[in-house]
Amino acid sequence: MCDQEGSPAIEPVVVVSNERVATSVCRIVLDAPRTAATVEPGQFVHLRIARHADFILRRPFSVHRARGERLEILYQVVGRGTRVLEDARSGDVMDVIGPLGHGWRIPEGTSRALVVAGGLGAAPMGMLVERLAERGVQVALAQGAPSAGRLLARDLFDSLCRKSVVATDDGSAGTCGFVTVLSAELLDREQPDVVYACGPEPMQRIVAGQCAGAGVPCQVSLERLMACGVGACLSCVVDTHDGLKRACVDGPVFDAADVVWDSGDEPEAV
Amino acid sequence: MCDQEGSPAIEPVVVVSNERVATSVCRIVLDAPRTAATVEPGQFVHLRIARHADFILRRPFSVHRARGERLEILYQVVGRGTRVLEDARSGDVMDVIGPLGHGWRIPEGTSRALVVAGGLGAAPMGMLVERLAERGVQVALAQGAPSAGRLLARDLFDSLCRKSVVATDDGSAGTCGFVTVLSAELLDREQPDVVYACGPEPMQRIVAGQCAGAGVPCQVSLERLMACGVGACLSCVVDTHDGLKRACVDGPVFDAADVVWDSGDEPEAV
Amino acid sequence: MSSVDMRVRLGSLELRNPVLTASGTFGSGREYADFFDLARLGAVVTKGVSLESWSGNPGPRIVETPSGMLNSIGLQNPGVEAFCAKDLRWLADRDVPVIVNVVGHRADEYAAVAERLEQESGVHALEVNISCPNVDAGGMAFGTTCPAAAEVVRSVRAVSTKTLIVKLSPNVTDVTEVARAVEAEGADAVSLINTLLGMVIDTRTFKPVLARGVGGLSGPAVRPVAVRMVWQVSQAVSVPVIGMGGITCAEDATEFMLAGASCVAVGTANFMDPTTAIGVVSGLERFSEEHGVERITDLVGAAWKTK
Amino acid sequence: MSSVDMRVRLGSLELRNPVLTASGTFGSGREYADFFDLARLGAVVTKGVSLESWSGNPGPRIVETPSGMLNSIGLQNPGVEAFCAKDLRWLADRDVPVIVNVVGHRADEYAAVAERLEQESGVHALEVNISCPNVDAGGMAFGTTCPAAAEVVRSVRAVSTKTLIVKLSPNVTDVTEVARAVEAEGADAVSLINTLLGMVIDTRTFKPVLARGVGGLSGPAVRPVAVRMVWQVSQAVSVPVIGMGGITCAEDATEFMLAGASCVAVGTANFMDPTTAIGVVSGLERFSEEHGVERITDLVGAAWKTK
Ligand SMILES: Cc1cc2nc3c(=O)[nH]c(=O)nc-3n(C[C@H](O)[C@H](O)[C@H](O)COP(=O)(O)OP(=O)(O)OC[C@H]3O[C@@H](n4cnc5c(N)ncnc54)[C@H](O)[C@@H]3O)c2cc1C
Ligand SMILES: Cc1cc2nc3c(=O)[nH]c(=O)nc-3n(C[C@H](O)[C@H](O)[C@H](O)COP(=O)(O)OP(=O)(O)OC[C@H]3O[C@@H](n4cnc5c(N)ncnc54)[C@H](O)[C@@H]3O)c2cc1C
Ligand SMILES: Cc1cc2nc3c(=O)[nH]c(=O)nc-3n(C[C@H](O)[C@H](O)[C@H](O)COP(=O)(O)O)c2cc1C
Ligand SMILES: Cc1cc2nc3c(=O)[nH]c(=O)nc-3n(C[C@H](O)[C@H](O)[C@H](O)COP(=O)(O)O)c2cc1C
Ligand code: FES
Ligand code: FES
């Protein structure tokens, strides 16, 4: 899809709506004609949440959906910026740089795809699932979250996926456990031509391993702290077998096989 | 009045209204029961306009009027803080430290007073004129501004003052020229027992000189950049014949005769 | 009541908690007594006190900067006698340890102030300020070279039995050198950072905003520099470090303690919210409880100790 | 069209306006070509280039701070050969002067890079970076002592006929000493400030946020320190000064020019708004017109010259 990806620009955007859709997760809809018209699945925007605030950097957010002139973003409230974003009211003006990065790729002749989303990893999957459905690809989707209250975009996924299953850490919905249990099953049962994974890095690493084992190509969307978002500052590097890459322009989507995953002794897991 | 001045406290306040009342001047009404109940004419509040902004200090504003549980502030939009303040909407929450400072004093047996206000110098005169009227003091008021569109609180002053005249630099209202022309006249014609002056420092210096000449006691309200507002940081010092004083606690109102006025070669004048 | 042991030691002095006020930002404490009970603080650090009265610098004395401010107060103070008669007398009844910030133009002036304060039982410690950027003679001039710093500390140490804290300047190539030099002269603790030398120019007048031209930068803007220096100094000396620079809340204070500070001081933030310091006290307590920290001192230097 | 003469000189190099990009914040310019025509800049300053390729530091490499950020990129770059083949080739067609930021672990490495670039007509000036706080060997180590700084500049000067700019570190007691030392070795200009050494500690992990621990502080937070140092250095040396540190708009840039900077560079602000630099160009032009300034150079040092 990369060839179709439009060149980035700064676009002033107007907040259309901004409300909570799950525990500590909100959906903000932005009026952003230019970006909405050119963004591809898996790309992101670099959002300037506030001017004259005590934090200066933009914040990168995947585009969950683009409908008409509007962008839809799902964001989790984790720190200063997202706390300020949560207070945005309809009519507020901000600006984005976008569309940015290389998104999901749909290999020629793909007929079956498996989508694995952990937590906010569901955010970049909205446009992807829509595109896959358009292309007549049969989609199986496995979503994981800490609890039922944190599952995202269920209606969208249920309506567009042939199979859509969930796992929660506390068992409050679907299978009790990590989404990686479901991905293992589905990888085996659905025999997908390609797997798309996004979520906490340890989860992506595990899914990448499962796909490597099954010999199925896997794409992952990686998160890094980003300053410029356009490839200039080298703050977002990802270690790949082909050297250091920039998540903002060479990614955020990478072939899992290219990524040099770190040891995996992180505390968290999904 | 000082003895009556309440001890300062931090009070969360809610914006009731905030609108433009003159060229580049707005009036904000704050719901602030404690401060409104204890503030005396000439005192000020130290307003925290925003948290998490790139500017960190509070901003000092005179209380123009205190009615019931509400404070009325007249402020000119001059920089970062007041630009942000201008965007405040009703319902927004801020906090003030107040009431602060020593306000206007009404000497025993005052029967006639002259009030001289230049520009935003009208702000601290609202409560003063109200108090003088309550005490049955006959008030003559001279107000100056660059142009008619910048005259403030006309209705209040006209309704409470026996005599209320204006001067504008461009002659668009009242006398064409500086308010100091009017103050000279009124000082002579009204024979006031006391004169109250607030406005740009050069104007206050001139009025102070006129009063000294006429042998009439004069009080002035001086502005200084303020960090703490409570007497701790020494950023607001005023040079007096009795040594350095702090505008925030020893003032902002001083006896003009105590102030060591600087040379007076400032560019501006009123 | 809290289970956390909040007590900390500075030389022979024990404080009920590690939260102090930064010199010059809290007056003599009196100005903030309307807002909370000073006895809830670890100690009050007074503004700079000199032998004779100093009139400070002409105004404007402050200007705001992004997430910070510049000040050029210039150590205005009534001199040690008036200080003892007024501020110290008032503080005596407040049940809070008092640390007096000492300034001078020459080493012997510092010593003279220390000598005068030696008689005052109400003074629990001295903070020798060799790092004020706002005076021409003395101040920072002493804090930026090891020999000069050592000389001042030596002369004060010679006349004072009180806990001796030396306030270090961040405007140096290697802050650990000066820290070692003053430790060698008998300092019981070091405090840092004082302000970073800065300037703001008014594009309307084409002149610096501050009458004196330069001023000292403080506030959240300097916090990363302060944390870095506390990290360096706490590993270079064995005496306790008092960390400050942009602390606005308990989380900021925790950063300093993890970096190696045994105590923290709240300065510019007092102007933003007069209750910041006690908020830091309760916040540190809560943080320690949540993290199962029994003694607040267990946090000190955790960022490098457990390395 | 504007009546203001915006041209400035750096040694033998004439720039069409005084606005540059700060090294490391603008890539090779290519990354920002989508946002505006680079030919509108005074010059593009590239990221640091070393003899061989450097892989930089592990991540996280950045963290935000109040009105600023820390970075510990560590001069990741493909080495001078790859730089010439890719970035320089691309820049060649852009009708904008190119200033290459040069880094090395040893003086002879700096010289080797300079020697290689001597052949490149597409390189208009070198900015010798002796002030990067993010590498162990070299970098800031050279910028904090006069002899080391002098040695690097001498070795580069010996092999390069290009306009030589030396980038100074703010992490020193007296920045004017280093400035004089490099001027004496033939520097055609000095640029400052590089980043202030800082640290942020994560109170959840008890460890520094940056993998390397310390990083370089940049952004609006440091502006007052930068303006002060430009003010000092521009009065201490006779070569032009390139001022930077927290510039976000024309007014900020004006402060630097009034303080004594002949040119200004926009760094961290590019991340906030990619069009900041050209906004500064037009803003400086407007400001000059409004103030009846015919030559932009008339602003340089006005804050102290007219004293
Ligand atoms: C390409 C890309 C796409 C993203 N898409 C989404 C999305 O669709 N929805 C969503 O909720 N989040 C998304 N993120 C993460 C999002 O950018 C961060 O959560 C956000 O920047 C946090 O900002 P803050 O000011 O609230 O937190 P901060 O106060 O800046 O930091 C709070 C915590 O969040 C972490 N954090 C900050 N920035 C990032 C970052 N860029 N990546 C990972 N962790 C970070 C910090 O390390 C810290 O632990 C994306 C990140 C990238 C790189
Ligand atoms: C006791 C007192 C009472 C005041 N009452 C009023 C009032 O009723 N209405 C009103 O409009 N203003 C009043 N002021 C002035 C007001 O505080 C400033 O205009 C305001 O702080 C400017 O904030 P800013 O962020 O918009 O401007 P900044 O960006 O901070 O500065 C913009 C310009 O305003 C000047 N300025 C900033 N603070 C002050 C200050 N404290 N005093 C004088 N000039 C300042 C600066 O020097 C600069 O030139 C009062 C000041 C004091 C000390
Ligand atoms: C207005 C003001 C006055 C100060 N006066 C003194 C002083 O008299 N003696 C001193 O050692 N430090 C003085 N300082 C420095 C502070 O004590 C502190 O070291 C510095 O401000 C950094 O902390 P902060 O960022 O929390 O303010 C002063 C700081 C400010 C802002
Ligand atoms: C991400 C980043 C990378 C940088 N890389 C370099 C570099 O390679 N060489 C250099 O001399 N300075 C480098 N700097 C310092 C800047 O060029 C500049 O001196 C400093 O950031 C201050 O300017 P600013 O506040 O406008 O960013 C870098 C700064 C940042 C933020
Ligand atoms: S965020 Fe700057 S290079 Fe990726
Ligand atoms: S503002 Fe701090 S003493 Fe007056």
PDB file of N, CA and C in Angstrom, chain B residues 7-10 46 48 53-59 80 97 225-228 230-235 237 244 246, chain C residues 24-27 31-32 34-35 47 55 60-62 64-69 73 76 220 268 271-275:
ATOM      1  N   SER B   7      -7.284  37.686  56.759  1.00  0.00           N
ATOM      2  CA  SER B   7      -6.038  37.013  56.422  1.00  0.00           C
ATOM      3  C   SER B   7      -6.241  36.248  55.115  1.00  0.00           C
ATOM      4  N   PRO B   8      -5.188  36.172  54.301  1.00  0.00           N
ATOM      5  CA  PRO B   8      -5.327  35.550  52.991  1.00  0.00           C
ATOM      6  C   PRO B   8      -5.483  34.037  53.067  1.00  0.00           C
ATOM      7  N   ALA B   9      -6.124  33.474  52.067  1.00  0.00           N
ATOM      8  CA  ALA B   9      -6.253  32.028  51.955  1.00  0.00           C
ATOM      9  C   ALA B   9      -6.319  31.667  50.481  1.00  0.00           C
ATOM     10  N   ILE B  10      -6.100  30.394  50.197  1.00  0.00           N
ATOM     11  CA  ILE B  10      -6.267  29.917  48.830  1.00  0.00           C
ATOM     12  C   ILE B  10      -7.724  29.519  48.679  1.00  0.00           C
ATOM     13  N   HIS B  46      -4.463  37.090  43.985  1.00  0.00           N
ATOM     14  CA  HIS B  46      -3.387  36.529  43.169  1.00  0.00           C
ATOM     15  C   HIS B  46      -3.993  35.313  42.476  1.00  0.00           C
ATOM     16  N   ARG B  48      -4.454  32.188  39.940  1.00  0.00           N
ATOM     17  CA  ARG B  48      -3.779  31.140  39.170  1.00  0.00           C
ATOM     18  C   ARG B  48      -4.640  30.856  37.953  1.00  0.00           C
ATOM     19  N   ALA B  53       0.434  25.084  32.324  1.00  0.00           N
ATOM     20  CA  ALA B  53       0.721  25.995  31.220  1.00  0.00           C
ATOM     21  C   ALA B  53       2.225  26.248  31.212  1.00  0.00           C
ATOM     22  N   ASP B  54       2.724  26.856  30.140  1.00  0.00           N
ATOM     23  CA  ASP B  54       4.171  27.093  30.075  1.00  0.00           C
ATOM     24  C   ASP B  54       4.567  28.333  30.886  1.00  0.00           C
ATOM     25  N   PHE B  55       3.592  29.015  31.463  1.00  0.00           N
ATOM     26  CA  PHE B  55       3.951  30.076  32.423  1.00  0.00           C
ATOM     27  C   PHE B  55       3.479  29.606  33.793  1.00  0.00           C
ATOM     28  N   ILE B  56       4.251  29.919  34.832  1.00  0.00           N
ATOM     29  CA  ILE B  56       4.018  29.274  36.122  1.00  0.00           C
ATOM     30  C   ILE B  56       3.481  30.195  37.206  1.00  0.00           C
ATOM     31  N   LEU B  57       3.657  31.488  37.042  1.00  0.00           N
ATOM     32  CA  LEU B  57       3.302  32.400  38.134  1.00  0.00           C
ATOM     33  C   LEU B  57       1.829  32.792  38.113  1.00  0.00           C
ATOM     34  N   ARG B  58       1.341  33.145  39.305  1.00  0.00           N
ATOM     35  CA  ARG B  58       0.006  33.718  39.404  1.00  0.00           C
ATOM     36  C   ARG B  58       0.039  35.127  38.852  1.00  0.00           C
ATOM     37  N   ARG B  59      -1.135  35.722  38.707  1.00  0.00           N
ATOM     38  CA  ARG B  59      -1.236  37.097  38.233  1.00  0.00           C
ATOM     39  C   ARG B  59      -2.060  37.897  39.226  1.00  0.00           C
ATOM     40  N   ARG B  80       0.726  36.773  27.862  1.00  0.00           N
ATOM     41  CA  ARG B  80       0.351  35.354  27.873  1.00  0.00           C
ATOM     42  C   ARG B  80      -0.802  35.044  28.807  1.00  0.00           C
ATOM     43  N   ILE B  97      -5.446  33.461  45.588  1.00  0.00           N
ATOM     44  CA  ILE B  97      -4.991  33.717  46.946  1.00  0.00           C
ATOM     45  C   ILE B  97      -5.492  35.121  47.264  1.00  0.00           C
ATOM     46  N   LEU B 225       5.777  43.731  39.368  1.00  0.00           N
ATOM     47  CA  LEU B 225       5.741  42.307  39.029  1.00  0.00           C
ATOM     48  C   LEU B 225       5.779  41.547  40.339  1.00  0.00           C
ATOM     49  N   MET B 226       4.924  40.582  40.482  1.00  0.00           N
ATOM     50  CA  MET B 226       4.833  39.850  41.738  1.00  0.00           C
ATOM     51  C   MET B 226       4.954  38.355  41.527  1.00  0.00           C
ATOM     52  N   ALA B 227       5.784  37.723  42.331  1.00  0.00           N
ATOM     53  CA  ALA B 227       5.872  36.265  42.281  1.00  0.00           C
ATOM     54  C   ALA B 227       4.975  35.677  43.368  1.00  0.00           C
ATOM     55  N   CYS B 228       5.335  35.873  44.638  1.00  0.00           N
ATOM     56  CA  CYS B 228       4.594  35.199  45.713  1.00  0.00           C
ATOM     57  C   CYS B 228       3.284  35.895  46.069  1.00  0.00           C
ATOM     58  N   VAL B 230       2.676  37.364  48.741  1.00  0.00           N
ATOM     59  CA  VAL B 230       2.425  37.313  50.190  1.00  0.00           C
ATOM     60  C   VAL B 230       3.585  37.857  51.027  1.00  0.00           C
ATOM     61  N   GLY B 231       4.559  38.479  50.368  1.00  0.00           N
ATOM     62  CA  GLY B 231       5.627  39.128  51.124  1.00  0.00           C
ATOM     63  C   GLY B 231       6.903  38.331  51.287  1.00  0.00           C
ATOM     64  N   ALA B 232       6.981  37.190  50.626  1.00  0.00           N
ATOM     65  CA  ALA B 232       8.114  36.296  50.870  1.00  0.00           C
ATOM     66  C   ALA B 232       9.290  36.471  49.909  1.00  0.00           C
ATOM     67  N   CYS B 233       9.042  36.906  48.697  1.00  0.00           N
ATOM     68  CA  CYS B 233      10.099  36.808  47.672  1.00  0.00           C
ATOM     69  C   CYS B 233      10.839  38.106  47.376  1.00  0.00           C
ATOM     70  N   LEU B 234      10.299  39.226  47.821  1.00  0.00           N
ATOM     71  CA  LEU B 234      10.944  40.526  47.605  1.00  0.00           C
ATOM     72  C   LEU B 234      11.104  40.898  46.133  1.00  0.00           C
ATOM     73  N   SER B 235      10.185  40.432  45.306  1.00  0.00           N
ATOM     74  CA  SER B 235      10.290  40.797  43.891  1.00  0.00           C
ATOM     75  C   SER B 235       9.542  42.096  43.595  1.00  0.00           C
ATOM     76  N   VAL B 237       9.416  45.144  45.347  1.00  0.00           N
ATOM     77  CA  VAL B 237       9.753  46.246  46.255  1.00  0.00           C
ATOM     78  C   VAL B 237       9.484  47.634  45.677  1.00  0.00           C
ATOM     79  N   LEU B 244      12.884  50.175  51.677  1.00  0.00           N
ATOM     80  CA  LEU B 244      12.199  49.356  50.675  1.00  0.00           C
ATOM     81  C   LEU B 244      10.979  48.679  51.287  1.00  0.00           C
ATOM     82  N   ARG B 246       7.340  46.201  50.416  1.00  0.00           N
ATOM     83  CA  ARG B 246       6.807  45.213  49.485  1.00  0.00           C
ATOM     84  C   ARG B 246       5.410  45.628  49.040  1.00  0.00           C
TER      85      ARG B 246
ATOM     86  N   GLY C  24      14.944  31.931  50.309  1.00  0.00           N
ATOM     87  CA  GLY C  24      14.561  33.079  49.493  1.00  0.00           C
ATOM     88  C   GLY C  24      13.187  32.975  48.873  1.00  0.00           C
ATOM     89  N   THR C  25      12.593  31.798  48.971  1.00  0.00           N
ATOM     90  CA  THR C  25      11.274  31.613  48.365  1.00  0.00           C
ATOM     91  C   THR C  25      10.192  31.488  49.434  1.00  0.00           C
ATOM     92  N   PHE C  26      10.599  31.528  50.684  1.00  0.00           N
ATOM     93  CA  PHE C  26       9.645  31.254  51.762  1.00  0.00           C
ATOM     94  C   PHE C  26       9.752  32.312  52.862  1.00  0.00           C
ATOM     95  N   GLY C  27      10.440  33.415  52.530  1.00  0.00           N
ATOM     96  CA  GLY C  27      10.644  34.466  53.523  1.00  0.00           C
ATOM     97  C   GLY C  27      11.260  33.879  54.773  1.00  0.00           C
ATOM     98  N   GLU C  31       5.467  34.484  56.384  1.00  0.00           N
ATOM     99  CA  GLU C  31       4.575  34.867  55.275  1.00  0.00           C
ATOM    100  C   GLU C  31       3.665  33.727  54.843  1.00  0.00           C
ATOM    101  N   TYR C  32       4.043  32.485  55.210  1.00  0.00           N
ATOM    102  CA  TYR C  32       3.242  31.343  54.777  1.00  0.00           C
ATOM    103  C   TYR C  32       2.467  30.698  55.923  1.00  0.00           C
ATOM    104  N   ASP C  34      -0.073  31.640  57.336  1.00  0.00           N
ATOM    105  CA  ASP C  34      -1.528  31.698  57.130  1.00  0.00           C
ATOM    106  C   ASP C  34      -2.038  30.455  56.408  1.00  0.00           C
ATOM    107  N   PHE C  35      -1.129  29.775  55.697  1.00  0.00           N
ATOM    108  CA  PHE C  35      -1.582  28.697  54.816  1.00  0.00           C
ATOM    109  C   PHE C  35      -1.465  27.296  55.414  1.00  0.00           C
ATOM    110  N   LYS C  47      15.665  33.167  54.160  1.00  0.00           N
ATOM    111  CA  LYS C  47      16.329  33.856  53.054  1.00  0.00           C
ATOM    112  C   LYS C  47      17.767  34.164  53.466  1.00  0.00           C
ATOM    113  N   SER C  55      20.640  45.998  50.387  1.00  0.00           N
ATOM    114  CA  SER C  55      19.419  46.556  49.788  1.00  0.00           C
ATOM    115  C   SER C  55      18.996  45.795  48.526  1.00  0.00           C
ATOM    116  N   PRO C  60      13.098  45.985  37.485  1.00  0.00           N
ATOM    117  CA  PRO C  60      12.434  44.721  37.774  1.00  0.00           C
ATOM    118  C   PRO C  60      13.404  43.642  38.263  1.00  0.00           C
ATOM    119  N   ARG C  61      12.939  42.889  39.227  1.00  0.00           N
ATOM    120  CA  ARG C  61      13.753  41.846  39.836  1.00  0.00           C
ATOM    121  C   ARG C  61      13.376  40.444  39.380  1.00  0.00           C
ATOM    122  N   ILE C  62      12.244  40.307  38.730  1.00  0.00           N
ATOM    123  CA  ILE C  62      11.854  38.975  38.246  1.00  0.00           C
ATOM    124  C   ILE C  62      11.293  39.062  36.832  1.00  0.00           C
ATOM    125  N   GLU C  64       9.242  36.107  34.050  1.00  0.00           N
ATOM    126  CA  GLU C  64       8.857  34.720  33.815  1.00  0.00           C
ATOM    127  C   GLU C  64       9.550  34.175  32.576  1.00  0.00           C
ATOM    128  N   THR C  65       9.792  32.866  32.595  1.00  0.00           N
ATOM    129  CA  THR C  65      10.377  32.190  31.434  1.00  0.00           C
ATOM    130  C   THR C  65       9.596  30.885  31.252  1.00  0.00           C
ATOM    131  N   PRO C  66       9.778  30.178  30.135  1.00  0.00           N
ATOM    132  CA  PRO C  66       9.002  28.952  29.948  1.00  0.00           C
ATOM    133  C   PRO C  66       9.205  27.966  31.098  1.00  0.00           C
ATOM    134  N   SER C  67       8.132  27.655  31.799  1.00  0.00           N
ATOM    135  CA  SER C  67       8.169  26.761  32.953  1.00  0.00           C
ATOM    136  C   SER C  67       9.184  27.171  34.017  1.00  0.00           C
ATOM    137  N   GLY C  68       9.465  28.444  34.088  1.00  0.00           N
ATOM    138  CA  GLY C  68      10.409  28.906  35.097  1.00  0.00           C
ATOM    139  C   GLY C  68      10.348  30.413  35.277  1.00  0.00           C
ATOM    140  N   MET C  69      11.324  30.933  36.005  1.00  0.00           N
ATOM    141  CA  MET C  69      11.419  32.373  36.204  1.00  0.00           C
ATOM    142  C   MET C  69      12.862  32.747  36.469  1.00  0.00           C
ATOM    143  N   ILE C  73      16.856  39.244  42.858  1.00  0.00           N
ATOM    144  CA  ILE C  73      16.557  39.923  44.119  1.00  0.00           C
ATOM    145  C   ILE C  73      17.840  40.526  44.695  1.00  0.00           C
ATOM    146  N   GLN C  76      18.563  40.963  49.210  1.00  0.00           N
ATOM    147  CA  GLN C  76      18.086  42.011  50.104  1.00  0.00           C
ATOM    148  C   GLN C  76      17.758  41.395  51.464  1.00  0.00           C
ATOM    149  N   PRO C 220      10.291  24.533  37.369  1.00  0.00           N
ATOM    150  CA  PRO C 220      10.280  23.228  36.707  1.00  0.00           C
ATOM    151  C   PRO C 220      11.263  23.101  35.543  1.00  0.00           C
ATOM    152  N   THR C 268      10.438  27.791  44.053  1.00  0.00           N
ATOM    153  CA  THR C 268       9.536  28.542  43.179  1.00  0.00           C
ATOM    154  C   THR C 268       8.099  28.052  43.250  1.00  0.00           C
ATOM    155  N   PHE C 271       5.369  29.805  45.111  1.00  0.00           N
ATOM    156  CA  PHE C 271       4.680  30.950  44.504  1.00  0.00           C
ATOM    157  C   PHE C 271       3.453  30.485  43.728  1.00  0.00           C
ATOM    158  N   MET C 272       3.537  29.278  43.189  1.00  0.00           N
ATOM    159  CA  MET C 272       2.428  28.740  42.422  1.00  0.00           C
ATOM    160  C   MET C 272       1.326  28.272  43.372  1.00  0.00           C
ATOM    161  N   ASP C 273       1.749  27.537  44.408  1.00  0.00           N
ATOM    162  CA  ASP C 273       0.798  27.030  45.406  1.00  0.00           C
ATOM    163  C   ASP C 273       1.500  27.009  46.760  1.00  0.00           C
ATOM    164  N   PRO C 274       1.099  27.903  47.666  1.00  0.00           N
ATOM    165  CA  PRO C 274       1.756  28.015  48.973  1.00  0.00           C
ATOM    166  C   PRO C 274       1.739  26.722  49.781  1.00  0.00           C
ATOM    167  N   THR C 275       0.877  25.787  49.432  1.00  0.00           N
ATOM    168  CA  THR C 275       0.794  24.548  50.211  1.00  0.00           C
ATOM    169  C   THR C 275       1.603  23.411  49.559  1.00  0.00           C
TER     170      THR C 275
END
